[in-house]
Coordinates of C-alpha atoms and ligand atoms in Angstrom, one line a residue:
X1 CA -41.5 -223.7 -172.6
X2 CA -42.7 -220.2 -172.1
X3 CA -46.1 -219.0 -173.1
X4 CA -46.2 -215.5 -174.4
X5 CA -48.3 -212.9 -172.5
X6 CA -48.2 -209.2 -172.6
X7 CA -47.4 -207.3 -169.4
X8 CA -47.3 -203.6 -168.9
X9 CA -43.6 -204.0 -168.1
X10 CA -42.9 -206.3 -171.1
X11 CA -41.1 -203.8 -173.4
X12 CA -37.8 -204.1 -171.7
X13 CA -37.7 -207.9 -172.0
X14 CA -36.7 -209.9 -175.1
X15 CA -38.3 -213.1 -173.8
X16 CA -41.6 -213.6 -172.2
X17 CA -41.9 -215.1 -168.7
X18 CA -41.6 -218.9 -168.2
X19 CA -45.0 -220.3 -167.4
X20 CA -43.7 -221.4 -164.0
X21 CA -42.5 -217.9 -163.3
X22 CA -45.9 -216.6 -164.3
X23 CA -47.8 -218.8 -161.8
X24 CA -45.1 -218.5 -159.2
X25 CA -45.1 -214.7 -159.0
X26 CA -48.8 -214.1 -159.5
X27 CA -50.9 -212.8 -156.6
X28 CA -54.1 -212.2 -158.4
X29 CA -55.5 -215.5 -157.0
X30 CA -55.5 -214.0 -153.5
X31 CA -55.0 -210.2 -153.8
X32 CA -58.2 -209.8 -155.9
X33 CA -59.8 -209.4 -152.5
X34 CA -58.3 -205.9 -152.5
X35 CA -60.3 -204.9 -155.6
X36 CA -62.5 -202.2 -154.0
X37 CA -59.5 -200.5 -152.3
X38 CA -57.6 -200.7 -155.5
X39 CA -60.4 -199.0 -157.4
X40 CA -61.0 -196.4 -154.7
X41 CA -57.3 -195.5 -154.7
X42 CA -57.2 -195.2 -158.4
X43 CA -60.2 -193.0 -158.5
X44 CA -58.7 -190.7 -155.9
X45 CA -55.4 -190.7 -157.7
X46 CA -57.1 -189.8 -161.1
X47 CA -59.1 -187.0 -159.5
X48 CA -55.9 -185.6 -158.0
X49 CA -54.1 -185.9 -161.4
X50 CA -56.9 -183.9 -163.0
X51 CA -56.9 -181.3 -160.3
X52 CA -53.2 -180.6 -160.7
X53 CA -53.5 -180.7 -164.5
X54 CA -51.6 -183.9 -165.2
X55 CA -54.6 -185.3 -167.0
X56 CA -57.6 -183.6 -168.4
X57 CA -61.0 -183.5 -166.8
X58 CA -62.3 -185.6 -169.7
X59 CA -59.6 -188.2 -169.0
X60 CA -60.5 -188.3 -165.4
X61 CA -64.2 -188.7 -166.2
X62 CA -63.4 -191.6 -168.6
X63 CA -61.3 -193.3 -165.9
X64 CA -64.0 -192.9 -163.2
X65 CA -66.6 -194.2 -165.6
X66 CA -64.5 -197.2 -166.5
X67 CA -63.8 -197.9 -162.8
X68 CA -67.5 -197.7 -162.0
X69 CA -68.2 -200.3 -164.7
X70 CA -65.4 -202.6 -163.5
X71 CA -66.7 -202.2 -159.9
X72 CA -70.2 -203.2 -161.0
X73 CA -68.9 -206.2 -162.9
X74 CA -66.8 -207.5 -160.0
X75 CA -69.7 -207.0 -157.6
X76 CA -72.1 -208.9 -159.9
X77 CA -69.4 -211.6 -160.3
X78 CA -69.3 -210.9 -164.1
X79 CA -65.7 -209.7 -164.2
X80 CA -63.3 -211.9 -166.2
X81 CA -60.3 -212.4 -164.0
X82 CA -57.4 -213.0 -166.3
X83 CA -54.8 -215.3 -164.7
X84 CA -52.2 -213.8 -166.9
X85 CA -52.5 -210.5 -165.0
X86 CA -50.0 -210.7 -162.3
X87 CA -51.9 -209.0 -159.6
X88 CA -55.0 -207.0 -158.8
X89 CA -53.4 -203.7 -159.8
X90 CA -52.6 -204.9 -163.3
X91 CA -55.9 -206.7 -163.6
X92 CA -57.9 -203.6 -162.9
X93 CA -55.7 -201.2 -164.9
X94 CA -55.7 -203.6 -167.8
X95 CA -59.5 -203.8 -167.7
X96 CA -59.7 -200.1 -167.6
X97 CA -57.5 -199.6 -170.6
X98 CA -59.5 -202.2 -172.5
X99 CA -62.7 -200.2 -171.7
X100 CA -61.6 -196.5 -172.0
X101 CA -58.4 -196.7 -174.1
X102 CA -55.9 -193.8 -173.8
X103 CA -57.2 -192.1 -170.6
X104 CA -56.7 -195.4 -168.9
X105 CA -53.1 -195.4 -170.0
X106 CA -52.6 -192.1 -168.1
X107 CA -53.8 -193.4 -164.8
X108 CA -50.5 -194.8 -163.6
X109 CA -48.8 -191.4 -163.9
X110 CA -46.6 -190.7 -160.8
X111 CA -47.6 -194.0 -159.3
X112 CA -46.0 -197.4 -158.8
X113 CA -47.5 -200.7 -157.8
X114 CA -45.3 -200.3 -154.8
X115 CA -47.1 -197.3 -153.3
X116 CA -50.4 -198.6 -154.8
X117 CA -50.2 -201.9 -152.9
X118 CA -49.2 -200.1 -149.8
X119 CA -52.2 -197.9 -150.1
X120 CA -54.6 -200.8 -150.8
X121 CA -53.3 -202.7 -147.8
X122 CA -53.7 -199.7 -145.5
X123 CA -57.3 -199.2 -146.7
X124 CA -58.0 -202.9 -146.3
X125 CA -56.5 -203.0 -142.8
X126 CA -58.4 -199.8 -141.7
X127 CA -61.7 -201.4 -142.8
X128 CA -60.8 -204.7 -141.1
X129 CA -60.4 -202.7 -137.9
X130 CA -63.3 -200.4 -138.3
X131 CA -65.9 -202.7 -139.8
X132 CA -64.9 -206.0 -138.2
X133 CA -62.6 -206.0 -135.2
X134 CA -63.9 -203.1 -133.2
X135 CA -67.6 -203.7 -133.6
X136 CA -67.2 -207.5 -133.1
X137 CA -65.1 -206.9 -130.0
X138 CA -67.8 -204.6 -128.7
X139 CA -70.5 -207.1 -129.5
X140 CA -68.7 -209.9 -127.7
X141 CA -68.1 -207.7 -124.7
X142 CA -71.8 -206.7 -124.7
X143 CA -72.8 -210.4 -124.8
X144 CA -70.6 -211.1 -121.8
X145 CA -71.9 -208.1 -119.9
X146 CA -75.5 -209.1 -120.6
X147 CA -74.8 -212.6 -119.3
X148 CA -73.0 -211.2 -116.3
X149 CA -76.0 -209.0 -115.5
X150 CA -78.0 -212.2 -115.0
X151 CA -75.7 -213.7 -112.5
X152 CA -74.5 -211.0 -110.2
X153 CA -75.5 -213.0 -107.2
X154 CA -74.5 -216.4 -108.4
X155 CA -71.5 -217.6 -106.4
X156 CA -69.0 -220.0 -107.9
X157 CA -65.6 -221.3 -107.0
X158 CA -62.6 -219.5 -108.6
X159 CA -59.5 -221.4 -109.4
X160 CA -55.8 -220.7 -109.4
X161 CA -53.6 -223.6 -110.6
X162 CA -57.0 -225.0 -111.4
X163 CA -57.4 -225.7 -107.7
X164 CA -60.3 -224.2 -105.8
X165 CA -59.3 -220.8 -104.6
X166 CA -61.9 -218.2 -103.3
X167 CA -65.6 -217.7 -104.0
X168 CA -66.5 -215.2 -106.7
X169 CA -69.6 -214.2 -108.4
X170 CA -70.2 -215.7 -111.9
X171 CA -70.6 -212.1 -113.1
X172 CA -67.2 -211.1 -111.9
X173 CA -65.7 -214.1 -113.7
X174 CA -67.4 -213.1 -117.0
X175 CA -66.4 -209.5 -116.6
X176 CA -62.7 -210.5 -116.5
X177 CA -63.1 -211.4 -120.1
X178 CA -64.7 -208.1 -120.9
X179 CA -61.5 -206.4 -119.6
X180 CA -59.3 -208.6 -121.8
X181 CA -61.4 -207.8 -124.9
X182 CA -61.3 -204.1 -124.0
X183 CA -57.5 -204.2 -124.1
X184 CA -57.8 -205.8 -127.5
X185 CA -60.1 -203.0 -128.6
X186 CA -57.5 -200.5 -127.4
X187 CA -54.7 -202.2 -129.2
X188 CA -56.6 -202.2 -132.5
X189 CA -57.6 -198.6 -132.0
X190 CA -54.0 -197.7 -131.3
X191 CA -52.6 -199.7 -134.3
X192 CA -55.2 -197.9 -136.5
X193 CA -53.3 -194.6 -135.9
X194 CA -50.3 -196.0 -137.8
X195 CA -52.5 -197.6 -140.4
X196 CA -54.4 -194.5 -141.3
X197 CA -51.6 -192.7 -143.2
X198 CA -51.6 -192.3 -147.0
X199 CA -48.5 -193.7 -148.8
X200 CA -49.7 -192.9 -152.3
X201 CA -47.3 -190.6 -154.1
X202 CA -44.3 -192.4 -152.7
X203 CA -43.9 -193.9 -156.2
X204 CA -41.6 -196.9 -156.5
X205 CA -39.6 -195.6 -153.5
X206 CA -38.3 -192.1 -154.3
X207 CA -41.5 -190.1 -155.1
X208 CA -42.1 -188.3 -158.4
X209 CA -40.8 -185.3 -160.4
X210 CA -44.4 -184.5 -161.3
X211 CA -46.3 -181.9 -159.3
X212 CA -48.8 -184.3 -157.6
X213 CA -50.8 -183.3 -154.5
X214 CA -50.4 -186.1 -152.0
X215 CA -52.5 -184.3 -149.4
X216 CA -55.5 -184.1 -151.7
X217 CA -55.4 -187.9 -152.3
X218 CA -55.1 -188.5 -148.5
X219 CA -58.1 -186.2 -147.9
X220 CA -60.2 -188.0 -150.5
X221 CA -59.5 -191.4 -149.0
X222 CA -60.1 -190.2 -145.4
X223 CA -56.6 -190.6 -144.2
X224 CA -55.4 -188.6 -141.2
X225 CA -52.2 -187.6 -142.8
X226 CA -49.6 -188.7 -145.4
X227 CA -46.5 -190.8 -144.8
X228 CA -43.4 -188.7 -144.4
X229 CA -40.7 -190.8 -146.1
X230 CA -41.2 -192.4 -149.5
X231 CA -38.5 -195.1 -149.0
X232 CA -40.1 -196.2 -145.7
X233 CA -43.6 -195.9 -147.0
X234 CA -43.1 -198.4 -149.8
X235 CA -41.4 -201.0 -147.7
X236 CA -43.2 -200.5 -144.4
X237 CA -45.6 -203.3 -143.3
X238 CA -45.4 -202.6 -139.6
X239 CA -49.1 -201.7 -139.7
X240 CA -49.9 -205.2 -140.7
X241 CA -47.6 -206.8 -138.1
X242 CA -49.3 -204.6 -135.5
X243 CA -52.7 -205.7 -136.6
X244 CA -51.6 -209.3 -136.4
X245 CA -50.1 -208.8 -133.0
X246 CA -53.3 -207.3 -131.7
X247 CA -55.2 -210.1 -133.4
X248 CA -52.9 -212.8 -131.9
X249 CA -53.5 -211.5 -128.4
X250 CA -57.2 -211.3 -129.0
X251 CA -57.3 -214.8 -130.3
X252 CA -55.4 -215.9 -127.3
X253 CA -58.0 -214.3 -125.0
X254 CA -60.8 -216.2 -126.9
X255 CA -58.8 -219.4 -126.5
X256 CA -58.8 -218.9 -122.7
X257 CA -62.5 -218.4 -122.6
X258 CA -63.0 -221.4 -124.9
X259 CA -60.8 -223.6 -122.7
X260 CA -62.7 -222.6 -119.5
X261 CA -66.0 -223.3 -121.1
X262 CA -64.9 -226.7 -122.5
X263 CA -63.9 -227.5 -119.0
X264 CA -67.0 -225.9 -117.3
X265 CA -69.4 -227.7 -119.7
X266 CA -67.9 -231.1 -118.9
X267 CA -69.7 -233.8 -116.9
X268 CA -67.1 -233.2 -114.2
X269 CA -67.9 -229.5 -113.8
X270 CA -71.3 -228.9 -115.3
X271 CA -71.0 -225.2 -114.5
X272 CA -72.1 -224.0 -117.9
X273 CA -74.5 -225.2 -120.5
X274 CA -73.4 -224.4 -124.0
X275 CA -76.5 -224.4 -126.2
X276 CA -77.1 -227.4 -128.5
X277 CA -76.7 -225.1 -131.5
X278 CA -73.0 -224.8 -130.7
X279 CA -72.3 -228.4 -129.9
X280 CA -72.0 -231.5 -132.1
X281 CA -72.4 -235.2 -131.5
X282 CA -70.2 -238.2 -132.1
X283 CA -70.5 -240.6 -135.0
X284 CA -70.0 -243.5 -132.7
X285 CA -71.0 -242.6 -129.2
X286 CA -74.7 -241.8 -129.2
X287 CA -74.7 -240.0 -125.8
X288 CA -72.0 -237.4 -126.7
X289 CA -72.5 -233.7 -126.8
X290 CA -69.2 -232.1 -127.6
X291 CA -68.3 -228.5 -127.3
X292 CA -66.7 -228.4 -130.8
X293 CA -67.2 -224.7 -131.4
X294 CA -65.3 -223.7 -128.4
X295 CA -62.6 -226.3 -129.1
X296 CA -62.2 -224.8 -132.5
X297 CA -62.1 -221.3 -131.1
X298 CA -59.2 -222.6 -129.0
X299 CA -57.6 -224.4 -132.0
X300 CA -57.9 -221.7 -134.6
X301 CA -55.7 -219.5 -132.6
X302 CA -52.9 -221.4 -134.3
X303 CA -53.7 -219.8 -137.6
X304 CA -53.6 -216.3 -136.1
X305 CA -50.3 -216.9 -134.3
X306 CA -48.9 -218.5 -137.4
X307 CA -49.8 -215.3 -139.3
X308 CA -48.0 -213.1 -136.8
X309 CA -44.9 -215.3 -136.9
X310 CA -45.1 -215.5 -140.7
X311 CA -45.2 -211.8 -141.0
X312 CA -42.4 -211.2 -138.6
X313 CA -40.3 -213.7 -140.5
X314 CA -41.3 -212.2 -143.9
X315 CA -40.1 -208.7 -143.0
X316 CA -37.0 -209.6 -141.0
X317 CA -33.7 -208.8 -142.8
X318 CA -35.4 -207.2 -145.8
X319 CA -33.4 -204.6 -147.7
X320 CA -34.9 -201.1 -147.4
X321 CA -37.9 -200.2 -149.6
X322 CA -40.1 -202.6 -151.6
X323 CA -39.1 -206.2 -152.1
X324 CA -41.3 -208.7 -153.8
X325 CA -41.3 -210.8 -150.6
X326 CA -43.8 -208.4 -149.3
X327 CA -46.4 -209.8 -151.7
X328 CA -46.8 -212.6 -149.2
X329 CA -48.0 -210.2 -146.5
X330 CA -51.6 -210.6 -147.7
X331 CA -51.7 -214.3 -147.0
X332 CA -51.1 -213.6 -143.3
X333 CA -53.3 -210.5 -143.1
X334 CA -56.3 -212.2 -144.8
X335 CA -55.9 -215.4 -142.9
X336 CA -55.8 -213.8 -139.4
X337 CA -58.6 -211.4 -140.3
X338 CA -60.9 -214.1 -141.5
X339 CA -60.1 -216.4 -138.6
X340 CA -60.4 -213.9 -135.8
X341 CA -63.6 -212.4 -137.4
X342 CA -65.3 -215.8 -137.5
X343 CA -64.2 -216.6 -133.9
X344 CA -65.3 -213.3 -132.5
X345 CA -68.7 -213.7 -134.2
X346 CA -69.3 -217.2 -132.9
X347 CA -68.0 -216.6 -129.4
X348 CA -70.5 -213.7 -129.0
X349 CA -73.3 -216.1 -130.1
X350 CA -72.2 -218.9 -127.9
X351 CA -72.2 -216.5 -124.9
X352 CA -75.6 -215.2 -125.8
X353 CA -77.1 -218.7 -125.7
X354 CA -75.2 -220.1 -122.8
X355 CA -76.4 -220.3 -119.2
X356 CA -74.8 -221.1 -115.9
X357 CA -76.1 -224.2 -114.0
X358 CA -76.9 -222.4 -110.8
X359 CA -77.5 -225.5 -108.7
X360 CA -74.1 -226.9 -109.7
X361 CA -72.4 -223.6 -108.9
X362 CA -74.0 -223.5 -105.5
X363 CA -73.1 -227.1 -104.8
X364 CA -69.5 -226.6 -105.9
X365 CA -69.1 -223.7 -103.5
X366 CA -69.8 -226.0 -100.6
X367 CA -66.5 -227.8 -100.8
X368 CA -62.9 -226.9 -101.2
X369 CA -62.4 -224.5 -98.2
X370 CA -63.1 -221.4 -100.4
X371 CA -63.6 -219.4 -97.2
X372 CA -60.1 -220.2 -95.7
X373 CA -58.6 -216.9 -96.8
X374 CA -61.5 -215.0 -95.4
X375 CA -61.1 -216.8 -92.1
X376 CA -57.4 -215.7 -92.0
X377 CA -58.6 -212.1 -92.7
X378 CA -61.1 -212.4 -89.9
X379 CA -58.2 -213.2 -87.6
X380 CA -56.3 -210.2 -88.9
X381 CA -59.3 -208.0 -87.9
X382 CA -59.0 -209.5 -84.4
X383 CA -55.4 -208.4 -84.2
X384 CA -53.6 -211.6 -85.2
X385 CA -50.6 -211.0 -87.6
X386 CA -51.4 -212.4 -91.0
X387 CA -48.6 -214.9 -91.2
X388 CA -49.8 -216.4 -87.9
X389 CA -53.4 -216.3 -88.9
X390 CA -52.4 -218.1 -92.1
X391 CA -50.9 -220.9 -90.0
X392 CA -53.9 -221.1 -87.7
X393 CA -56.2 -221.5 -90.6
X394 CA -53.9 -224.0 -92.2
X395 CA -54.2 -226.2 -89.1
X396 CA -58.0 -225.7 -89.0
X397 CA -58.2 -226.8 -92.7
X398 CA -56.1 -229.9 -92.0
X399 CA -58.3 -230.7 -89.0
X400 CA -61.5 -230.3 -90.9
X401 CA -60.2 -232.3 -93.8
X402 CA -59.4 -235.2 -91.4
X403 CA -63.0 -235.3 -90.4
X404 CA -64.3 -234.7 -93.9
X405 CA -65.9 -231.4 -92.9
X406 CA -65.8 -227.8 -94.1
X407 CA -64.7 -225.0 -91.9
X408 CA -68.2 -223.9 -91.1
X409 CA -68.9 -227.4 -89.8
X410 CA -66.3 -227.1 -87.0
X411 CA -67.5 -226.4 -83.5
X412 CA -66.5 -223.3 -81.6
X413 CA -64.4 -225.5 -79.4
X414 CA -62.6 -226.9 -82.5
X415 CA -61.8 -223.3 -83.4
X416 CA -60.8 -222.2 -79.9
X417 CA -58.4 -225.2 -79.6
X418 CA -56.3 -223.8 -82.4
X419 CA -56.9 -220.0 -81.8
X420 CA -58.6 -218.5 -78.8
X421 CA -59.2 -215.3 -80.6
X422 CA -62.0 -216.9 -82.6
X423 CA -65.5 -216.0 -81.4
X424 CA -69.0 -217.1 -82.1
X425 CA -69.2 -214.4 -84.8
X426 CA -66.9 -216.5 -87.0
X427 CA -69.8 -218.3 -88.5
X428 CA -70.9 -215.0 -90.2
X429 CA -67.6 -215.1 -92.0
X430 CA -67.7 -218.6 -93.2
X431 CA -69.4 -220.1 -96.3
X432 CA -69.1 -218.8 -99.8
X433 CA -72.1 -216.5 -99.6
X434 CA -70.8 -214.7 -96.5
X435 CA -67.4 -214.4 -98.1
X436 CA -68.4 -212.7 -101.4
X437 CA -70.6 -210.2 -99.5
X438 CA -67.6 -209.2 -97.4
X439 CA -65.2 -208.4 -100.2
X440 CA -64.3 -204.7 -99.7
X441 CA -61.3 -203.8 -101.9
X442 CA -62.0 -201.9 -105.1
X443 CA -62.4 -204.1 -108.1
X444 CA -63.2 -207.2 -106.0
X445 CA -65.1 -210.3 -107.2
X446 CA -68.2 -209.8 -105.0
X447 CA -71.7 -208.9 -106.1
X448 CA -71.6 -205.2 -105.3
X449 CA -68.4 -204.7 -107.3
X450 CA -69.7 -206.8 -110.2
X451 CA -72.9 -204.7 -110.3
X452 CA -70.8 -201.6 -110.4
X453 CA -68.7 -203.0 -113.2
X454 CA -71.8 -203.9 -115.1
X455 CA -73.1 -200.4 -114.8
X456 CA -69.7 -199.1 -116.0
X457 CA -69.7 -201.3 -119.1
X458 CA -73.4 -200.7 -119.9
X459 CA -72.6 -197.0 -120.0
X460 CA -69.3 -197.5 -121.9
X461 CA -70.7 -199.9 -124.4
X462 CA -73.8 -197.8 -124.9
X463 CA -76.1 -199.2 -127.6
X464 CA -74.0 -202.3 -127.8
X465 CA -74.9 -203.6 -124.3
Ligands
LIG1 N1 -48.3 -207.8 -156.3 C1 -47.4 -207.0 -155.7 C2 -47.5 -207.1 -154.2 O1 -48.5 -207.5 -153.7 C3 -47.5 -205.6 -156.1 C4 -46.3 -204.8 -156.1 C5 -45.4 -205.3 -157.2 N2 -44.4 -204.3 -157.5 C6 -43.4 -204.7 -158.3 N3 -42.6 -203.7 -158.6 N4 -43.2 -205.9 -158.7 O2 -46.6 -206.8 -153.4

């Protein structure tokens, strides 16, 4: 039935755990990923314990030496992961005790796995933000800015409701994504403030009677401050949920870009050429060239959303302080981190190797009355109230459509029949190229504004762009 195994908490039990229990409650199979944070936290804790005199300097040295050995073994993939250890904390502590004996047994003084795991997760999440999310967002932004700088004067149709709307520069279109990713950058940066607090010393939930120095541990580990309330600090996982929420929005942004490009690279649009390296073929249809990478960028968002929803569900209705449910948090954190990291990396590469099909863009801007709004604004400048101007142009569009023409192909007489305020100068206002050059409002989608935005981003992104 039950197979005997010795746990650090075994003394209180008369029976050892059922084998099903052992495998059901273990987290080592996935939380071993936290090993370097667990070791860093233990070293900082041991050094603090020595500083305040709770262990000797010699004990501390033995602990640090043991931890260095363990670290080297894990790095070299020589460490024996014992499945009987419940989690990463017990695996590392157990290995330490095997190596250095008694000093190792003093390490867990004034510490619980509850504040230990909270610490490890905060260190992990901080690195996920600093080493992956922020730099990868910057690099994806830089790739988009770089691509935009090559198409400041390329005019393309824009769409609302996926119907042709107004002409824009291809650069302005790309820069819209740079904005979205910038908000993601800000969200991760903001979440980081609440990640970067040290929970160690909160113990199981109530703190400790021993004279530990929490500030010293926080300083050693580079935290901005310590958490204020030990009960909250052991049960709080908001910082993970916030990370996942920022990740979910970011993944959502990538899915929009992916969807656009799947569409824009289709035979129907042919606006963008996604490089061969990011497409795959079909096993049956020899002519196919599918944008699988972008389809998967769109599809993998499911994992990130699932992680956020899973985390919200996991923490809802939990009693105050630590509950074992929280062990599952890592599943969501790791999954979203891995998925978004991979998607950000590949999207930046896809962008770096993509190019607009300028002929097709130019061709596409010829049709669809992209200049209709501009014509209405021309009339406004001539003193016609906008509502009336809108009606005039509506009629002109209907008239042109009947004869299968664009607005610029109407004669001055055609114009005058519907509105006598229209003069010969109207032709300088028609056609996509004329329109984009006439955009005036700040932040518009024309070439001058795009060039200005590019300068802004090149400066903001510095070395990245
Ligand atoms: N493996 C646990 C987790 O990830 C560590 C904390 C367990 N604490 C406890 N008292 N059982 O949440």
